[in-house]
Short mmCIF file of C-alpha atoms in Angstrom, two decimals:
data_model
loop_
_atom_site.label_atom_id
_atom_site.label_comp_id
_atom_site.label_asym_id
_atom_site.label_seq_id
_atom_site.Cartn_x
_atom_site.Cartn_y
_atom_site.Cartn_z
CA UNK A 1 33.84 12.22 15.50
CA UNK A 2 31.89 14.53 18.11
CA UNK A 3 29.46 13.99 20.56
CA UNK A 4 25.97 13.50 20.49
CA UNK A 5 25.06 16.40 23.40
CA UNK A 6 27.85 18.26 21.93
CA UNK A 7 26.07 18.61 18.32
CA UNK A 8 22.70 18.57 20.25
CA UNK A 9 23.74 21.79 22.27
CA UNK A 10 25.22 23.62 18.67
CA UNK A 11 21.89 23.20 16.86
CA UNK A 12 19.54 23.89 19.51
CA UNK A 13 18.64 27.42 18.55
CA UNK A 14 18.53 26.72 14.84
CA UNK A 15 15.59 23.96 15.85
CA UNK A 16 14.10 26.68 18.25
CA UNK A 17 10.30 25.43 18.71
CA UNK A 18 10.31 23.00 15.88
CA UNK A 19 8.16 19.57 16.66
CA UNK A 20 10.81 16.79 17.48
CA UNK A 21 10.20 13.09 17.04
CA UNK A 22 12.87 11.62 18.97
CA UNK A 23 14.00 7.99 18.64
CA UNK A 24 14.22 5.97 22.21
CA UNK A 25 17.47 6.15 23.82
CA UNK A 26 20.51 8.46 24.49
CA UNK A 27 19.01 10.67 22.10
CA UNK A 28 15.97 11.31 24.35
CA UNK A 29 17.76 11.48 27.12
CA UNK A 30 20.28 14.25 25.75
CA UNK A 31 17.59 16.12 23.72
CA UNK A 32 15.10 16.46 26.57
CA UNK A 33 18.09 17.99 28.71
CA UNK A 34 18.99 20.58 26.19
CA UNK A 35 15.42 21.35 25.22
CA UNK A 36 12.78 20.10 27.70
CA UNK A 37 8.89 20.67 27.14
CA UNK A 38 6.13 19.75 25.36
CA UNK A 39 7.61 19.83 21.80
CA UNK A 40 9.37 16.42 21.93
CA UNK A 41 7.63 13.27 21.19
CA UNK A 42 9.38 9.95 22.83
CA UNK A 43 9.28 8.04 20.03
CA UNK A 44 8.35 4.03 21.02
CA UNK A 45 8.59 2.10 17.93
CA UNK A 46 12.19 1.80 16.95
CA UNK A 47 12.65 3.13 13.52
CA UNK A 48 9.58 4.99 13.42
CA UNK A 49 10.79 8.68 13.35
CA UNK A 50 10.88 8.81 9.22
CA UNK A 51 7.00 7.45 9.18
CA UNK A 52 5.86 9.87 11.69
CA UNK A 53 7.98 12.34 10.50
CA UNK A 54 6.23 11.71 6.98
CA UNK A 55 2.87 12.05 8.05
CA UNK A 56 3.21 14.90 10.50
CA UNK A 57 5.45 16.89 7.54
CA UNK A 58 2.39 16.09 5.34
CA UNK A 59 -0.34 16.93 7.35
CA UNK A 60 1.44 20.66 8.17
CA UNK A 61 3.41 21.56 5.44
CA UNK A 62 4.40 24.93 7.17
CA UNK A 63 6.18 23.57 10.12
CA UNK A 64 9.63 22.09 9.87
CA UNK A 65 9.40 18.64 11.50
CA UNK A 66 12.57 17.39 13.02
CA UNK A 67 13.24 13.83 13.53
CA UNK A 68 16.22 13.00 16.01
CA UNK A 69 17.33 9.59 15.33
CA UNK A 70 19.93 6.72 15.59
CA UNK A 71 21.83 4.47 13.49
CA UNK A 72 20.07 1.20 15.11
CA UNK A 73 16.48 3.10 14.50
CA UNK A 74 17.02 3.68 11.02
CA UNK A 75 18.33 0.14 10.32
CA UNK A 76 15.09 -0.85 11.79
CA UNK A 77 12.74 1.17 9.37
CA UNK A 78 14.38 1.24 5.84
CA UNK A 79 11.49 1.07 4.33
CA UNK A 80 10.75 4.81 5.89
CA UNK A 81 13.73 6.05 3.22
CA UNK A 82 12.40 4.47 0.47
CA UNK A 83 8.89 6.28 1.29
CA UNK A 84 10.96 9.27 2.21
CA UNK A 85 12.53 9.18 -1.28
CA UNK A 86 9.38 8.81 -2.66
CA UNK A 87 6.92 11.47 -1.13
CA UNK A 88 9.90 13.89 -0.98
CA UNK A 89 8.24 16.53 2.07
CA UNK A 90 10.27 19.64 1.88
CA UNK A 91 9.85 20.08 5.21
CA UNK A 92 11.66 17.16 7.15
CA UNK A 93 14.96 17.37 8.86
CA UNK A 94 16.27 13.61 9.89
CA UNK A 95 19.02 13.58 11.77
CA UNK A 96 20.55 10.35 12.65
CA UNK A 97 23.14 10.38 15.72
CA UNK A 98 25.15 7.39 14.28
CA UNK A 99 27.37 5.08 17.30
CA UNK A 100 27.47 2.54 15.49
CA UNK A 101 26.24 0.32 17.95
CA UNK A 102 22.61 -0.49 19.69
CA UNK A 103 24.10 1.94 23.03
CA UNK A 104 20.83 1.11 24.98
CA UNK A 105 20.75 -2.80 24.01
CA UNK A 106 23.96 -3.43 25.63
CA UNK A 107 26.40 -1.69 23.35
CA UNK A 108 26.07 -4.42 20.38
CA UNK A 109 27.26 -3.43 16.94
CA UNK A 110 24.77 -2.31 14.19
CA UNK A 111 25.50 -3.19 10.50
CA UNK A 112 26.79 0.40 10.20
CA UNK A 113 30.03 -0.60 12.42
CA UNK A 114 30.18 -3.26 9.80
CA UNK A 115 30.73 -1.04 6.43
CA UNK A 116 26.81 -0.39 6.07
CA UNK A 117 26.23 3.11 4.66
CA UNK A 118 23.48 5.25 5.63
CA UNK A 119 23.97 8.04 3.54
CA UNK A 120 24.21 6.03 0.15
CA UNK A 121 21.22 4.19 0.91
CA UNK A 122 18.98 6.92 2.00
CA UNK A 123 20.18 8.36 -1.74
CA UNK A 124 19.60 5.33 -2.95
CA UNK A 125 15.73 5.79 -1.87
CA UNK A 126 15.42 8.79 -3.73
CA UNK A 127 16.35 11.46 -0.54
CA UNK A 128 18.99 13.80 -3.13
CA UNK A 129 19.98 15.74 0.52
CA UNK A 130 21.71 13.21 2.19
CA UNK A 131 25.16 13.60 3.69
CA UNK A 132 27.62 12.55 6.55
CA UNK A 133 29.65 14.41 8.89
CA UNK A 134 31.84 14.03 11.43
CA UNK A 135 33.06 17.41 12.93
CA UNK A 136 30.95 19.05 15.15
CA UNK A 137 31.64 22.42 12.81
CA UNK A 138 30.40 20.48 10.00
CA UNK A 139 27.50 19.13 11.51
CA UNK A 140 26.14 22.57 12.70
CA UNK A 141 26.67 23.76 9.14
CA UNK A 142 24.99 21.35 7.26
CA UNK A 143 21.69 21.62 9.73
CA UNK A 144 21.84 25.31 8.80
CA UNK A 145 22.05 24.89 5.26
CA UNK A 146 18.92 22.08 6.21
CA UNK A 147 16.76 25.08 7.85
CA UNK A 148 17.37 27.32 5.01
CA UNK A 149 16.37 24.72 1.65
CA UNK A 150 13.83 22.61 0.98
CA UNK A 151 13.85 19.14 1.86
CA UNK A 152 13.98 16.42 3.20
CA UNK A 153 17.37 16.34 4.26
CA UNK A 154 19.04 13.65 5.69
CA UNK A 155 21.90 13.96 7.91
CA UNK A 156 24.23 11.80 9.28
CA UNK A 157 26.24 12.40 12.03
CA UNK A 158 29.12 10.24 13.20
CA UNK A 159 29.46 10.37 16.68
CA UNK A 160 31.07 8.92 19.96
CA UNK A 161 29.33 6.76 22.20
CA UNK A 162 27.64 8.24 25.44
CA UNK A 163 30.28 8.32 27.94
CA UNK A 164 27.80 8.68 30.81
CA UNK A 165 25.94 5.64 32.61
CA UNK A 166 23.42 4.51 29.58
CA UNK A 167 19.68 4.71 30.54
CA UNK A 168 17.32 2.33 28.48
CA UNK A 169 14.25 4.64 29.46
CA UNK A 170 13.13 7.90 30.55
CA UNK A 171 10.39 6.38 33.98
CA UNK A 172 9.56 10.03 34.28
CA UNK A 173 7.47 9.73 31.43
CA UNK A 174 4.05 8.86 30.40
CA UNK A 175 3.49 7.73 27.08
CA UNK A 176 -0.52 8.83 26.86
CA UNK A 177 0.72 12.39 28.68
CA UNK A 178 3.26 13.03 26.26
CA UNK A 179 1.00 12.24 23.27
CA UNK A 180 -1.19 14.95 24.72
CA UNK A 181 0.87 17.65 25.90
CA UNK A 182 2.60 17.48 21.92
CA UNK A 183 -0.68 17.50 20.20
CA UNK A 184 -1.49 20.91 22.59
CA UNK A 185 2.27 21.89 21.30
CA UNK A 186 1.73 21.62 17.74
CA UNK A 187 -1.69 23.09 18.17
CA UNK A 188 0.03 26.35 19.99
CA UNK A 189 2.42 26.14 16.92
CA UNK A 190 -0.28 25.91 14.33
CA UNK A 191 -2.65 28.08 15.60
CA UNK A 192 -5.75 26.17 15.18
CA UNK A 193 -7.45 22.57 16.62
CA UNK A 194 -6.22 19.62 16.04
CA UNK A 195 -7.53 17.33 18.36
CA UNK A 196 -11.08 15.57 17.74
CA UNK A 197 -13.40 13.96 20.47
CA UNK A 198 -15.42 11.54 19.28
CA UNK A 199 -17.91 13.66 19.52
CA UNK A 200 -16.68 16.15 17.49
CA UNK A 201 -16.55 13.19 15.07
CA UNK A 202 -19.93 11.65 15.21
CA UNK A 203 -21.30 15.48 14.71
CA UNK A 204 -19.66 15.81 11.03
CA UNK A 205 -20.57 12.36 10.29
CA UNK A 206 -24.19 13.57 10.79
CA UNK A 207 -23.61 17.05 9.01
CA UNK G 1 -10.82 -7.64 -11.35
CA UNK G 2 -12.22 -5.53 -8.76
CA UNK G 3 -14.84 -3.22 -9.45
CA UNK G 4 -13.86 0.93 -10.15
CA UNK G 5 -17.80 1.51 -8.66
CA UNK G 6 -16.95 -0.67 -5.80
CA UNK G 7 -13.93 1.36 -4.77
CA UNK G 8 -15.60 5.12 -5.70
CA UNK G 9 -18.26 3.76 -3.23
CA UNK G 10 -15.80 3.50 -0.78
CA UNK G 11 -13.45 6.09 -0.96
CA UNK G 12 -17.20 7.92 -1.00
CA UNK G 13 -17.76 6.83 2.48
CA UNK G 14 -14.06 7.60 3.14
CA UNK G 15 -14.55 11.22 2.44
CA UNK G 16 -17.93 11.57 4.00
CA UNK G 17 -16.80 10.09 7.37
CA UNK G 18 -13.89 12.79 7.32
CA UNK G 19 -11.29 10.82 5.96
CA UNK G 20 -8.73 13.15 4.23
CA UNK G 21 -5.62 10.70 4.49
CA UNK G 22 -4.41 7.54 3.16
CA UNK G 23 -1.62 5.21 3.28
CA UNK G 24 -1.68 2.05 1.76
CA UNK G 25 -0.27 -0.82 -0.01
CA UNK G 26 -1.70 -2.74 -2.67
CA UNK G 27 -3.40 -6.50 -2.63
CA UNK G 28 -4.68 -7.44 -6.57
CA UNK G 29 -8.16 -6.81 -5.04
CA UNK G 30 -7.78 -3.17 -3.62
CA UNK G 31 -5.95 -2.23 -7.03
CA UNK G 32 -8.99 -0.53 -8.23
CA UNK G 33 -9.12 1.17 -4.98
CA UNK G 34 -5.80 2.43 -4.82
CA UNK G 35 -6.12 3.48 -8.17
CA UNK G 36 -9.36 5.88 -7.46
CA UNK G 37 -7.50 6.99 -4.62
CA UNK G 38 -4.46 7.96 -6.91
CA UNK G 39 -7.08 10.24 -9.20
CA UNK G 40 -8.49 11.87 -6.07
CA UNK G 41 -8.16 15.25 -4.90
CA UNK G 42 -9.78 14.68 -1.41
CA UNK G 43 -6.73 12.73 0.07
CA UNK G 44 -3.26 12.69 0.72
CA UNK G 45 -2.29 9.10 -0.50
CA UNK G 46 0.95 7.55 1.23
CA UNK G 47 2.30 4.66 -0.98
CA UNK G 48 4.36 2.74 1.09
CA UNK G 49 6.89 -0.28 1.00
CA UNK G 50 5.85 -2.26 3.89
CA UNK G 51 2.38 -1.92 6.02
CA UNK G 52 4.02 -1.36 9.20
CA UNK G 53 5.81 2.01 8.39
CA UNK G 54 2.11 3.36 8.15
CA UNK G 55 1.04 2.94 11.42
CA UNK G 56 3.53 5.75 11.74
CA UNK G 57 2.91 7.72 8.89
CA UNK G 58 -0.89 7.60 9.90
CA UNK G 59 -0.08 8.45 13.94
CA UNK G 60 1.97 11.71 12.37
CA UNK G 61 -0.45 12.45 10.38
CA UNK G 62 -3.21 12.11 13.06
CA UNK G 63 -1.11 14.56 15.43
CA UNK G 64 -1.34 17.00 12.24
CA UNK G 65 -5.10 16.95 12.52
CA UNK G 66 -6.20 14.41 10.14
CA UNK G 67 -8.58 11.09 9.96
CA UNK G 68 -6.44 8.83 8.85
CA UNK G 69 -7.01 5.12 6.64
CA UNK G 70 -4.32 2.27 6.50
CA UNK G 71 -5.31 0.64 3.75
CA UNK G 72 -3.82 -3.55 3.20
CA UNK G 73 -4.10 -6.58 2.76
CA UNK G 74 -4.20 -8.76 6.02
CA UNK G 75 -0.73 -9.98 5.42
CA UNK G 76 0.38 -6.64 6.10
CA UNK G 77 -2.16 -6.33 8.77
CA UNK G 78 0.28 -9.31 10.35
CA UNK G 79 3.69 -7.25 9.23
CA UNK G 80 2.11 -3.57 11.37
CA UNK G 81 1.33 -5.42 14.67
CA UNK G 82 4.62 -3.87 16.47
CA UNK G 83 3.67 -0.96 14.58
CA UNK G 84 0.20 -0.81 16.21
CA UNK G 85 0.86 -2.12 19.75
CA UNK G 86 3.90 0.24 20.35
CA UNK G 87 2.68 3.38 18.39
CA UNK G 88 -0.93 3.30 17.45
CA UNK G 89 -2.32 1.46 21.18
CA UNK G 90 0.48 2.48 23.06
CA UNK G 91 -0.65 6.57 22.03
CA UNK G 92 -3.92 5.67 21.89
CA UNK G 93 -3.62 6.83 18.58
CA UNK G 94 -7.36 6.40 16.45
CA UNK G 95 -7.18 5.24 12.65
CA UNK G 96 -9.10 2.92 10.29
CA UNK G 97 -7.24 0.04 9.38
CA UNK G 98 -8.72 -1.36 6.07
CA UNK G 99 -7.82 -5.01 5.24
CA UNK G 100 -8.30 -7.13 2.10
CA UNK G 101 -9.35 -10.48 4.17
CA UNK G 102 -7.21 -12.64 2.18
CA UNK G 103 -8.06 -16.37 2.79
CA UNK G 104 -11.69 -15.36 4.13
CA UNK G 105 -15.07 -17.38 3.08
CA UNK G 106 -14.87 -18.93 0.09
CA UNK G 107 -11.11 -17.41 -0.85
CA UNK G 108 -8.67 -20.22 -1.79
CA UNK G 109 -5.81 -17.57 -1.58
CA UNK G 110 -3.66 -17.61 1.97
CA UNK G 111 -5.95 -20.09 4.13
CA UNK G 112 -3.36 -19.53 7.00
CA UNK G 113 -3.45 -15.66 6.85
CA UNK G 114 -7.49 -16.34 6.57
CA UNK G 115 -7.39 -18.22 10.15
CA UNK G 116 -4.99 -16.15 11.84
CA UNK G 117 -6.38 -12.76 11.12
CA UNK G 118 -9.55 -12.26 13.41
CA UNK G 119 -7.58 -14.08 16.38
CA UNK G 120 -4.53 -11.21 15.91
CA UNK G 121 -7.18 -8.77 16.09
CA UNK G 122 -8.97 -9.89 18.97
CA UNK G 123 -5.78 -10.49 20.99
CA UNK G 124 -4.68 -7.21 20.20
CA UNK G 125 -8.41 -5.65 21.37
CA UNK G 126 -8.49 -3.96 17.93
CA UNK G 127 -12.57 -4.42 17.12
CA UNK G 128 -12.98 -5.35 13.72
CA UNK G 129 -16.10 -6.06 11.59
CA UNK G 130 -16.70 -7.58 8.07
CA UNK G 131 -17.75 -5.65 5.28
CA UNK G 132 -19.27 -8.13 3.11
CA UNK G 133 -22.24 -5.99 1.56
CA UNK G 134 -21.47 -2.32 -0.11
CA UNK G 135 -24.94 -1.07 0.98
CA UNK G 136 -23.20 -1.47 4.28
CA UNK G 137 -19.98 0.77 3.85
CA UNK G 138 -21.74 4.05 5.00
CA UNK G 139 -22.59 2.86 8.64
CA UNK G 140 -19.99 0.67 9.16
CA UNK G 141 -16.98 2.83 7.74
CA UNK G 142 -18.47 6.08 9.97
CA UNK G 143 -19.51 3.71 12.96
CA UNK G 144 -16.33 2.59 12.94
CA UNK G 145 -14.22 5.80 12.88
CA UNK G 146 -16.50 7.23 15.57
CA UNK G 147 -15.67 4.27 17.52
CA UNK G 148 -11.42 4.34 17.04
CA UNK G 149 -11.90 8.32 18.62
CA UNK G 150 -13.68 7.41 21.12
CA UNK G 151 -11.76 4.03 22.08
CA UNK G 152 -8.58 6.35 20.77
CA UNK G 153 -7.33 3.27 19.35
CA UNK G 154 -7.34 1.59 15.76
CA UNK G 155 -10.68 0.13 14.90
CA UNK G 156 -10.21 -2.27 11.61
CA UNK G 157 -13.02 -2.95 8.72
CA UNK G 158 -12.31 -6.78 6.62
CA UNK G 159 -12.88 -6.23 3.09
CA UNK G 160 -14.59 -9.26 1.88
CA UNK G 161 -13.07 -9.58 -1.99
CA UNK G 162 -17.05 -10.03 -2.96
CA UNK G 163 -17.40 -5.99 -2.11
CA UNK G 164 -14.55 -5.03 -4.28
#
C-alpha cells in the first residue's frame, strides 16, 4: 500500500495538461494541490467519472481524458464499466484511489474492504486493461504503460487512508465557475469552440 | 410495433436541430428508434445499462462540444433524477431528455410511472412538453433544444406511444 498524494505527486507530469474528472473527496482535495487550475472538473455525482469520462473521451477522441476516482465512486456507478466495456474509448485513463472505505462519509467500509474486486469486475464488463497495484513503483509504471497504449485502462490502486483531517468539500469552489473555466480549458486544449449560446443554437436551427 | 417512418422522422429532426449524440436505453416502443439510430452515421449512439449513467455520458459529451439526446423510457427518467439534479442542473448542463411516457393517455402499461412523471418533472423545474402529433416534432424538438441552452438546463420532450 502507498498513498494517495504520494502516487498523485509520481504521475503528475505523465498527466501534464490532460482534462481530469475528479471524483468528490480526498481525491479532489489532493489532486487540486498537486495540479491546481482550470483542467480539473469537481465531479458531484458520486460514481459519475466513467460516464463523463465516456462522453468527453467520445466527443474528443484526441485528448486523453483522465478520470481520478475512488473505490466508494465506482461501487456507486457499475453500470459505467459495463458501458466502459462496451464502447471501449481508447482514450480513457480511470484511476481508482481504492481505501476501502467511504473516507469522507465517516470512514465506513465499502464492499471492497469486504472481498469485492474491482479489477475482476471491471474485466468482467469487457475493460481487457484492468489491473491492481499496490506499490507506489508499480503504480507509476502501469500509468505509463496507460499513456503509451490504447485504452481504456483501468487502474486500481490500493492505497492508505488520508492521514490528514478529512474534508467532505472543497467551499472554495463554485460548481457553475468550474463548469466554465474547464469548458475554456478543453477549448485552449482543443483549439477550437466548444461552447454554444443559445443563440448560436437558434441560428443553425434556422440555417 | 412502432413505426421505422416514425423514428426516421425523428432522428430527422434530431439531426436538423444539431443533434450529433445519443445515449439511450430501450422501451418496446422506441425499439424502432434505437434501431435507426444504430444504422446512422450522423450520431454517436451510447447504449447504456441504466438511464442515470447518461446524464453523465451526455454532460461529457456536452463539454466536448456536442448537442446531446438521452433517449428512455420514463422509468428511467425516475432512475436519472440524482443524475440530473447533481450533474445536469447542478452544471447547468443543456440536453434533450426524450421519454417514452409509459402509462400516459390511454396506455394500460405502468399507470403509477404515468402519474408520477409530469409531477417529477415539474418539481425538478425541468420543462417538458408532449409530443403527441409527428407533424409536431420539428418545432417542438428545435424549440426545445434552443430552450435547454438558453435555460442551460435539461429540457424533456414525452413521447406519446401514438407518434412512434
Amino acid at each position: 500500500m502507498f498513498k494517495r498524494n504520494e502516487g498523485l505527486e509520481s504521475i503528475h507530469a505523465l498527466i501534464g495538461r490532460a482534462p481530469c474528472l475528479v471524483t468528490v473527496g480526498m481525491a479532489w482535495v489532493d489532486w487540486n494541490r498537486i495540479r491546481p487550475g482550470d483542467g480539473n472538473l469537481a465531479l458531484k455525482t458520486l460514481g459519475s467519472g466513467s460516464s463523463i469520462g465516456l462522453g468527453l473521451a467520445l466527443a474528443l477522441p484526441d485528448q486523453k481524458i483522465v478520470v481520478l476516482d475512488g473505490d466508494g465512486a465506482v461501487l456507486m456507478n457499475l453500470n459505467g464499466l459495463v458501458t466502459l466495456g462496451r464502447l471501449r474509448p481508447r482514450n480513457l485513463i480511470q484511476i481508482v484511489f481504492d481505501n476501502k472505505m467511504y473516507e469522507c462519509s465517516g470512514s465506513v467500509p465499502t464492499a471492497t474492504a469486504h472481498g469485492t474486486n474491482l479489477v475482476a469486475m471491471a474485466k468482467g464488463a469487457g475493460i481487457r486493461n484492468a489491473v491492481s497495484v499496490d506499490t507506489l513503483a508499480a503504480f507509476t509504471e502501469t500509468v505509463q504503460r496507460a499513456f503509451a497504449a490504447d485504452g481504456p485502462h483501468f487502474i486500481v490502486a490500493e492505497v492508505s487512508p488520508s492521514t490528514e483531517n478529512v474534508i467532505t468539500y472543497p467551499r472554495w469552489l463554485d460548481d457553475s465557475d468550474n463548469r466554465y473555466r474547464f469548458m475554456r480549458y478543453v477549448e485552449a486544449l482543443e483549439g477550437r469552440k466548444l461552447h454554444e449560446d443559445a443563440i448560436d443554437v437558434k441560428l443553425s436551427l434556422n440555417s | 410495433m412502432p413505426s421505422i417512418e416514425s423514428a426516421r422522422t425523428i432522428l430527422r429532426c434530431l439531426k436538423e436541430a444539431g443533434v450529433t449524440f445519443v445515449a439511450s436505453l430501450p422501451d418496446g416502443s422506441l425499439a424502432s428508434l434505437i434501431e435507426v439510430l444504430d444504422q446512422s452515421n450522423d450520431f454517436i449512439h451510447v447504449p447504456l445499462s441504466r438511464e442515470e449513467e447518461g446524464v453523465g455520458v451526455c454532460t461529457g459529451a456536452y463539454f466536448g462540444g456536442r448537442r446531446c439526446a438521452l433517449l428512455m423510457q420514463n422509468a428511467g427518467l425516475l432512475n436519472s433524477c440524482n443524475g440530473i439534479v447533481t450533474t445536469a442542473l447542478q452544471f447547468e448542463i443543456p440536453m434533450l431528455l426524450l421519454v417514452l411516457y409509459a402509462g400516459a393517455r390511454g396506455d394500460m402499461a405502468f399507470p403509477q410511472l404515468g402519474q408520477y412523471t409530469e409531477p417529477v418533472l415539474s418539481a425538478l423545474r425541468i420543462p417538458h412538453y408532449l409530443l403527441h402529433d409527428l407533424a409536431k416534432a420539428p418545432e417542438l424538438i428545435g424549440g426545445a433544444l434552443t430552450q435547454a441552452y438558453n435555460f442551460k438546463k435539461p429540457v424533456a420532450i414525452l413521447l406519446d406511444k401514438g407518434v412512434l
